[in-house]
């Protein structure tokens, strides 16, 4: 009997039933970091959505309208990237839509004068993105490692987008700042930075 | 799913709790992995190590194969990944296989009923794709089985894959 036959015998003896909770194992770390991020800001800053009472719902809708599709879209893309042989390109392309729309809205906003910049709380926003972006990125890496990604740079970049967009979604309800220039500088650029970090670290962090 | 592929049938039996089918599945997977990997690294001492590494990956990551999805593209993607990882560890940077267009196509067709799509191709091209991409034979083995030259076999696979892409695009469109 060859060593490969021995190996097959050993693997077959381990049982045939794959884990039935495969999807839950993938989703759990993503949900955990999202809850931790939102819970932290709720505990630190108290009542959310105070800016909505002053400026109306539109600024909040723009922020979440950008970040939440990225949260769910990047998780959806990661799920495909983690399954060998599955085409994830279309899902990844979908992630470009919020960025393209944000670019259009930024152009319109700048054309009509834009909001105040950089605003009074820009440093808090940057801390939120700089702290929780990497934490949520780590959650996405743990989730993806449970799967079997074969395109590690792409998976790393998408994990970075997930990390950044969750950090933004969690902090946005407490952010009083307005204007697309603010959103681009303190939210979108950090998300892209996280994607770049993920692209660079993906091959190291996701190798299996 | 390609109902004609023995691996798909074995995986289905495996999921229904047939222990013996899983062992048979791993044996057939090992044969296909060996055949696919031998095309890339030759039949040297490293081949069996790589086959074993890929088999362990197949076993450990079997939860990433969704029920209903064909096994072959999933298996080949794992083999490709382990091969690239193997080259990376060895510090080599080979030009990836000559049939890179085929690799891309495998991903594109991963979620489709390949056997139904193959029926839309001329039989010679469908047979060439079946032998090289589903059964995992080398170009030389496939050409020998059909009784044509290696170049003719490669041409059939290439034309078949192009035609297959067109069929898929037409269905999507």
Short mmCIF file of C-alpha atoms in Angstrom, two decimals:
data_model
loop_
_atom_site.label_atom_id
_atom_site.label_comp_id
_atom_site.label_asym_id
_atom_site.label_seq_id
_atom_site.Cartn_x
_atom_site.Cartn_y
_atom_site.Cartn_z
CA UNK A 1 0.00 0.00 0.00
CA UNK A 2 1.44 3.41 -0.99
CA UNK A 3 1.57 6.37 1.35
CA UNK A 4 -1.20 8.05 -0.66
CA UNK A 5 -3.40 4.99 -0.12
CA UNK A 6 -2.63 5.21 3.60
CA UNK A 7 -3.55 8.87 3.57
CA UNK A 8 -6.84 8.16 1.78
CA UNK A 9 -7.66 5.45 4.29
CA UNK A 10 -6.95 7.87 7.14
CA UNK A 11 -9.01 10.70 5.66
CA UNK A 12 -11.92 8.39 4.83
CA UNK A 13 -11.86 7.09 8.41
CA UNK A 14 -12.34 10.64 9.73
CA UNK A 15 -15.87 10.57 8.44
CA UNK A 16 -17.81 11.78 5.51
CA UNK A 17 -20.09 14.44 6.86
CA UNK A 18 -18.82 17.97 6.32
CA UNK A 19 -19.65 20.51 9.01
CA UNK A 20 -23.32 21.36 8.70
CA UNK A 21 -22.74 24.78 10.25
CA UNK A 22 -20.34 25.93 7.51
CA UNK A 23 -22.23 29.15 6.72
CA UNK A 24 -22.62 29.99 10.40
CA UNK A 25 -18.87 29.59 10.96
CA UNK A 26 -18.27 32.08 8.15
CA UNK A 27 -20.87 34.62 9.27
CA UNK A 28 -20.13 34.55 13.02
CA UNK A 29 -16.82 36.49 12.97
CA UNK A 30 -18.36 39.06 10.62
CA UNK A 31 -21.34 39.60 12.89
CA UNK A 32 -19.14 39.63 16.00
CA UNK A 33 -16.90 42.48 14.81
CA UNK A 34 -19.93 44.42 13.58
CA UNK A 35 -21.65 44.12 16.97
CA UNK A 36 -18.44 45.01 18.84
CA UNK A 37 -17.92 48.13 16.70
CA UNK A 38 -21.51 49.36 17.01
CA UNK A 39 -21.62 48.48 20.73
CA UNK A 40 -18.43 50.39 21.44
CA UNK A 41 -19.71 53.64 19.95
CA UNK A 42 -23.09 53.22 21.59
CA UNK A 43 -21.39 52.80 24.96
CA UNK A 44 -18.97 55.67 24.38
CA UNK A 45 -21.18 58.27 22.74
CA UNK A 46 -24.68 57.39 23.87
CA UNK A 47 -27.66 58.32 21.72
CA UNK A 48 -27.15 57.81 17.97
CA UNK A 49 -28.74 59.78 15.12
CA UNK A 50 -28.68 63.14 16.91
CA UNK A 51 -27.57 64.78 13.66
CA UNK A 52 -30.74 63.52 11.99
CA UNK A 53 -32.81 65.70 14.33
CA UNK A 54 -30.85 68.76 13.17
CA UNK A 55 -30.14 68.12 9.49
CA UNK A 56 -32.81 65.59 8.56
CA UNK A 57 -32.30 62.01 7.39
CA UNK A 58 -30.53 62.66 4.05
CA UNK A 59 -26.89 62.92 5.27
CA UNK A 60 -27.34 59.71 7.29
CA UNK A 61 -28.98 58.01 4.34
CA UNK A 62 -26.04 58.98 2.11
CA UNK A 63 -23.53 57.56 4.60
CA UNK A 64 -25.33 54.29 5.19
CA UNK A 65 -26.40 54.19 1.55
CA UNK A 66 -22.70 53.98 0.76
CA UNK A 67 -21.41 51.82 3.61
CA UNK A 68 -24.12 49.19 4.15
CA UNK A 69 -24.14 47.92 0.53
CA UNK A 70 -20.37 47.59 0.89
CA UNK A 71 -20.72 45.63 4.14
CA UNK A 72 -23.15 43.12 2.67
CA UNK A 73 -21.57 43.16 -0.80
CA UNK A 74 -18.08 42.47 0.51
CA UNK A 75 -19.34 39.63 2.75
CA UNK A 76 -21.16 38.19 -0.28
CA UNK A 77 -18.03 38.50 -2.44
CA UNK A 78 -15.84 36.95 0.28
CA UNK A 79 -18.19 33.99 0.46
CA UNK A 80 -17.68 33.38 -3.28
CA UNK A 81 -13.92 34.06 -3.15
CA UNK A 82 -13.64 31.42 -0.44
CA UNK A 83 -15.17 28.69 -2.60
CA UNK A 84 -12.69 27.22 -5.09
CA UNK A 85 -13.85 27.24 -8.68
CA UNK A 86 -16.65 29.73 -8.07
CA UNK A 87 -16.71 32.87 -10.19
CA UNK A 88 -16.55 35.87 -7.83
CA UNK A 89 -15.79 38.51 -10.45
CA UNK A 90 -19.36 39.78 -10.81
CA UNK A 91 -19.75 40.08 -7.05
CA UNK A 92 -16.48 42.01 -6.89
CA UNK A 93 -17.60 44.31 -9.68
CA UNK A 94 -20.75 45.10 -7.70
CA UNK A 95 -18.50 46.54 -5.00
CA UNK A 96 -17.44 49.29 -7.40
CA UNK A 97 -21.02 50.62 -7.66
CA UNK A 98 -21.10 52.49 -4.29
CA UNK A 99 -17.70 54.06 -5.06
CA UNK A 100 -18.85 55.16 -8.54
CA UNK A 101 -22.06 56.66 -7.14
CA UNK A 102 -20.11 58.42 -4.38
CA UNK A 103 -17.82 59.95 -7.03
CA UNK A 104 -20.85 61.33 -8.89
CA UNK A 105 -22.40 62.74 -5.71
CA UNK A 106 -19.03 64.24 -4.72
CA UNK A 107 -18.78 66.00 -8.08
CA UNK A 108 -22.30 67.42 -7.69
CA UNK A 109 -21.65 68.42 -4.08
CA UNK A 110 -18.44 70.23 -4.99
CA UNK A 111 -20.18 71.95 -7.89
CA UNK A 112 -22.82 73.42 -5.59
CA UNK A 113 -20.39 74.48 -2.89
CA UNK A 114 -20.11 71.38 -0.65
CA UNK A 115 -20.26 71.31 3.15
CA UNK A 116 -17.86 72.58 5.78
CA UNK A 117 -14.48 70.91 5.69
CA UNK A 118 -12.83 69.32 7.55
CA UNK A 119 -15.50 69.83 10.25
CA UNK A 120 -15.16 69.87 14.04
CA UNK A 121 -15.04 66.10 14.67
CA UNK A 122 -12.81 64.88 11.83
CA UNK A 123 -10.23 63.51 14.25
CA UNK A 124 -12.82 61.32 15.99
CA UNK A 125 -13.89 59.96 12.63
CA UNK A 126 -10.33 59.17 11.70
CA UNK A 127 -9.79 57.39 15.04
CA UNK A 128 -12.98 55.37 14.46
CA UNK A 129 -11.82 54.27 11.01
CA UNK A 130 -8.22 53.71 12.10
CA UNK A 131 -9.20 51.60 15.10
CA UNK A 132 -12.20 49.60 14.02
CA UNK A 133 -11.21 49.25 10.37
CA UNK A 134 -8.34 46.86 11.26
CA UNK A 135 -10.42 45.08 13.94
CA UNK A 136 -13.23 44.37 11.48
CA UNK A 137 -10.67 43.44 8.81
CA UNK A 138 -9.32 40.84 11.24
CA UNK A 139 -12.84 39.44 11.63
CA UNK A 140 -13.16 39.15 7.85
CA UNK A 141 -9.80 37.39 7.64
CA UNK A 142 -10.85 34.87 10.31
CA UNK A 143 -14.12 34.25 8.46
CA UNK A 144 -12.39 33.81 5.09
CA UNK A 145 -9.72 31.49 6.48
CA UNK A 146 -12.50 29.09 7.40
CA UNK A 147 -13.23 28.84 3.67
CA UNK A 148 -10.68 28.09 0.95
CA UNK A 149 -9.76 31.27 -0.93
CA UNK A 150 -7.56 30.67 -3.97
CA UNK A 151 -7.14 34.32 -5.02
CA UNK A 152 -5.53 35.63 -1.87
CA UNK A 153 -4.86 39.23 -2.89
CA UNK A 154 -8.42 39.77 -4.11
CA UNK A 155 -9.84 38.12 -1.00
CA UNK A 156 -7.55 40.28 1.19
CA UNK A 157 -8.68 43.46 -0.58
CA UNK A 158 -12.35 42.55 -0.17
CA UNK A 159 -11.74 41.75 3.50
CA UNK A 160 -10.23 45.25 3.78
CA UNK A 161 -13.33 46.79 2.22
CA UNK A 162 -15.46 44.84 4.68
CA UNK A 163 -13.36 46.08 7.62
CA UNK A 164 -13.50 49.71 6.53
CA UNK A 165 -17.19 49.71 5.64
CA UNK A 166 -18.22 48.10 8.94
CA UNK A 167 -16.14 50.67 10.84
CA UNK A 168 -17.90 53.42 8.89
CA UNK A 169 -21.38 51.94 9.35
CA UNK A 170 -20.84 51.62 13.10
CA UNK A 171 -19.59 55.17 13.62
CA UNK A 172 -21.75 57.02 11.06
CA UNK A 173 -24.86 57.30 13.32
CA UNK A 174 -22.75 59.34 15.76
CA UNK A 175 -21.08 61.52 13.12
CA UNK A 176 -22.45 65.08 12.88
CA UNK A 177 -20.40 66.01 9.81
CA UNK A 178 -21.92 66.82 6.43
CA UNK A 179 -20.71 66.95 2.85
CA UNK A 180 -19.26 64.52 0.37
CA UNK A 181 -15.75 65.95 0.64
CA UNK A 182 -15.74 65.02 4.32
CA UNK A 183 -17.16 61.59 3.56
CA UNK A 184 -14.60 60.99 0.83
CA UNK A 185 -11.64 62.09 2.91
CA UNK A 186 -12.47 60.52 6.25
CA UNK A 187 -14.51 57.48 5.24
CA UNK A 188 -13.93 56.45 1.64
CA UNK A 189 -10.17 56.96 1.54
CA UNK A 190 -9.66 54.95 4.76
CA UNK A 191 -11.81 52.16 3.29
CA UNK A 192 -9.64 52.17 0.16
CA UNK A 193 -6.54 52.18 2.37
CA UNK A 194 -7.85 49.11 4.18
CA UNK A 195 -8.47 47.45 0.80
CA UNK A 196 -4.87 48.19 -0.21
CA UNK A 197 -3.58 46.77 3.09
CA UNK A 198 -5.71 43.68 2.52
CA UNK A 199 -4.33 43.34 -1.01
CA UNK A 200 -0.78 43.45 0.36
CA UNK A 201 -1.35 41.16 3.36
CA UNK A 202 -3.81 38.74 1.76
CA UNK A 203 -1.19 36.21 0.60
CA UNK A 204 0.31 36.07 4.10
CA UNK A 205 -2.89 36.09 6.14
CA UNK A 206 -5.10 33.89 4.02
CA UNK A 207 -2.72 31.17 2.90
CA UNK A 208 -3.93 27.65 3.69
CA UNK B 1 -24.37 19.40 -12.02
CA UNK B 2 -22.73 17.10 -14.50
CA UNK B 3 -24.64 13.95 -13.61
CA UNK B 4 -22.31 11.88 -15.80
CA UNK B 5 -19.22 12.68 -13.74
CA UNK B 6 -18.50 9.82 -11.31
CA UNK B 7 -17.09 12.30 -8.79
CA UNK B 8 -20.42 14.13 -8.62
CA UNK B 9 -22.25 10.86 -8.09
CA UNK B 10 -19.80 9.74 -5.41
CA UNK B 11 -20.08 13.07 -3.61
CA UNK B 12 -23.87 12.77 -3.71
CA UNK B 13 -23.67 9.27 -2.19
CA UNK B 14 -21.17 10.57 0.36
CA UNK B 15 -23.60 13.28 1.42
CA UNK B 16 -26.25 10.64 1.85
CA UNK B 17 -24.03 9.00 4.45
CA UNK B 18 -22.34 6.32 2.35
CA UNK B 19 -18.93 5.88 4.03
CA UNK B 20 -17.54 3.62 1.32
CA UNK B 21 -18.41 6.21 -1.35
CA UNK B 22 -16.24 8.81 0.37
CA UNK B 23 -13.20 6.57 0.21
CA UNK B 24 -13.90 5.88 -3.45
CA UNK B 25 -14.37 9.61 -3.99
CA UNK B 26 -10.94 10.33 -2.50
CA UNK B 27 -9.34 7.60 -4.62
CA UNK B 28 -10.80 8.97 -7.82
CA UNK B 29 -9.96 12.52 -6.78
CA UNK B 30 -6.36 11.41 -6.20
CA UNK B 31 -6.20 9.96 -9.70
CA UNK B 32 -7.48 13.16 -11.26
CA UNK B 33 -5.23 15.33 -9.12
CA UNK B 34 -2.23 13.21 -10.07
CA UNK B 35 -3.10 13.43 -13.74
CA UNK B 36 -3.69 17.20 -13.65
CA UNK B 37 -0.60 17.97 -11.57
CA UNK B 38 1.68 15.67 -13.58
CA UNK B 39 1.00 17.89 -16.59
CA UNK B 40 2.50 20.81 -14.70
CA UNK B 41 5.40 19.39 -12.71
CA UNK B 42 6.11 16.16 -14.50
CA UNK B 43 6.15 12.76 -12.91
CA UNK B 44 8.98 13.40 -10.46
CA UNK B 45 9.25 12.75 -6.72
CA UNK B 46 7.44 15.93 -5.83
CA UNK B 47 4.28 14.87 -7.61
CA UNK B 48 3.07 12.45 -4.94
CA UNK B 49 3.78 14.97 -2.16
CA UNK B 50 1.72 17.53 -4.00
CA UNK B 51 -1.09 15.07 -4.66
CA UNK B 52 -1.21 14.27 -0.95
CA UNK B 53 -1.19 17.94 0.00
CA UNK B 54 -4.07 18.59 -2.40
CA UNK B 55 -5.99 15.57 -1.06
CA UNK B 56 -5.68 16.85 2.49
CA UNK B 57 -6.94 20.24 1.30
CA UNK B 58 -9.88 18.59 -0.46
CA UNK B 59 -10.76 16.78 2.75
CA UNK B 60 -10.30 19.75 5.08
CA UNK B 61 -12.14 22.19 2.83
CA UNK B 62 -14.93 19.89 1.67
CA UNK B 63 -17.48 22.17 3.32
CA UNK B 64 -16.72 24.77 0.59
CA UNK B 65 -18.30 22.55 -2.07
CA UNK B 66 -21.97 23.43 -2.15
CA UNK B 67 -24.46 20.62 -2.72
CA UNK B 68 -25.44 20.63 -6.38
CA UNK B 69 -22.24 22.21 -7.63
CA UNK B 70 -20.03 20.05 -9.86
CA UNK B 71 -16.95 18.64 -8.18
CA UNK B 72 -14.51 18.92 -11.11
CA UNK B 73 -14.07 22.74 -11.23
CA UNK B 74 -13.78 22.83 -7.42
CA UNK B 75 -11.18 20.07 -7.44
CA UNK B 76 -9.18 21.68 -10.24
CA UNK B 77 -9.23 25.06 -8.49
CA UNK B 78 -7.80 23.46 -5.34
CA UNK B 79 -5.16 21.65 -7.43
CA UNK B 80 -4.20 24.92 -9.15
CA UNK B 81 -3.97 26.72 -5.83
CA UNK B 82 -1.80 24.02 -4.26
CA UNK B 83 0.41 23.95 -7.35
CA UNK B 84 0.96 27.71 -7.29
CA UNK B 85 1.63 27.49 -3.54
CA UNK B 86 4.10 24.70 -4.23
CA UNK B 87 5.93 26.81 -6.82
CA UNK B 88 5.90 29.80 -4.50
CA UNK B 89 7.47 27.74 -1.72
CA UNK B 90 10.12 26.51 -4.12
CA UNK B 91 10.81 30.04 -5.29
CA UNK B 92 9.99 29.26 -8.89
CA UNK B 93 8.03 31.52 -11.16
CA UNK B 94 6.86 29.34 -14.01
CA UNK B 95 4.76 30.63 -16.84
CA UNK B 96 1.34 29.35 -15.95
CA UNK B 97 -0.06 26.68 -18.15
CA UNK B 98 -0.48 27.12 -21.83
CA UNK B 99 -4.19 26.55 -21.51
CA UNK B 100 -4.74 29.49 -19.17
CA UNK B 101 -7.88 30.33 -21.12
CA UNK B 102 -9.22 26.96 -20.09
CA UNK B 103 -8.57 27.72 -16.43
CA UNK B 104 -10.53 30.95 -16.67
CA UNK B 105 -13.31 29.16 -18.46
CA UNK B 106 -13.54 26.56 -15.70
CA UNK B 107 -14.29 29.30 -13.21
CA UNK B 108 -16.87 30.85 -15.48
CA UNK B 109 -18.64 27.54 -15.97
CA UNK B 110 -18.34 26.42 -12.37
CA UNK B 111 -21.97 26.94 -11.46
CA UNK B 112 -23.44 25.73 -14.76
CA UNK B 113 -24.63 22.39 -16.01
CA UNK B 114 -21.58 21.68 -18.12
CA UNK B 115 -22.93 18.47 -19.59
CA UNK B 116 -26.00 20.29 -20.94
CA UNK B 117 -23.76 22.98 -22.41
CA UNK B 118 -21.49 20.41 -24.04
CA UNK B 119 -24.49 19.03 -25.95
CA UNK B 120 -24.54 22.30 -27.86
CA UNK B 121 -21.03 21.72 -29.20
CA UNK B 122 -19.90 19.55 -32.09
CA UNK B 123 -19.39 16.06 -30.64
CA UNK B 124 -15.64 16.04 -31.34
CA UNK B 125 -15.08 19.26 -29.36
CA UNK B 126 -17.40 18.14 -26.55
CA UNK B 127 -15.53 14.86 -26.27
CA UNK B 128 -12.18 16.66 -26.16
CA UNK B 129 -13.38 18.91 -23.33
CA UNK B 130 -14.95 16.00 -21.47
CA UNK B 131 -11.72 14.01 -21.57
CA UNK B 132 -9.29 16.79 -20.67
CA UNK B 133 -11.33 19.02 -18.37
CA UNK B 134 -13.75 16.65 -16.66
CA UNK B 135 -11.93 13.33 -16.63
CA UNK B 136 -8.59 15.08 -16.16
CA UNK B 137 -6.63 13.26 -18.87
CA UNK B 138 -3.52 14.88 -20.27
CA UNK B 139 -3.62 16.12 -23.86
CA UNK B 140 -1.47 13.16 -24.89
CA UNK B 141 -3.70 10.63 -23.10
CA UNK B 142 -6.84 12.13 -24.60
CA UNK B 143 -5.40 12.23 -28.12
CA UNK B 144 -4.30 8.63 -27.80
CA UNK B 145 -7.72 7.54 -26.64
CA UNK B 146 -9.50 9.34 -29.48
CA UNK B 147 -6.86 8.38 -32.03
CA UNK B 148 -5.78 11.81 -33.22
CA UNK B 149 -2.60 13.86 -32.89
CA UNK B 150 -1.80 15.96 -29.80
CA UNK B 151 -2.01 19.24 -31.72
CA UNK B 152 -5.40 18.30 -33.12
CA UNK B 153 -6.62 17.49 -29.61
CA UNK B 154 -5.36 20.83 -28.27
CA UNK B 155 -7.08 22.60 -31.14
CA UNK B 156 -10.37 20.82 -30.43
CA UNK B 157 -10.19 21.77 -26.75
CA UNK B 158 -9.34 25.38 -27.58
CA UNK B 159 -12.12 25.74 -30.17
CA UNK B 160 -14.55 23.93 -27.91
CA UNK B 161 -13.83 26.27 -25.00
CA UNK B 162 -14.28 29.32 -27.23
CA UNK B 163 -17.58 27.92 -28.49
CA UNK B 164 -18.62 27.10 -24.92
CA UNK B 165 -17.95 30.69 -23.83
CA UNK B 166 -20.14 31.89 -26.68
CA UNK B 167 -22.95 29.54 -25.70
CA UNK B 168 -22.79 30.73 -22.08
CA UNK B 169 -22.75 34.38 -23.19
CA UNK B 170 -25.78 33.79 -25.41
CA UNK B 171 -27.64 32.12 -22.54
CA UNK B 172 -26.77 34.99 -20.16
CA UNK B 173 -27.63 37.62 -22.74
#
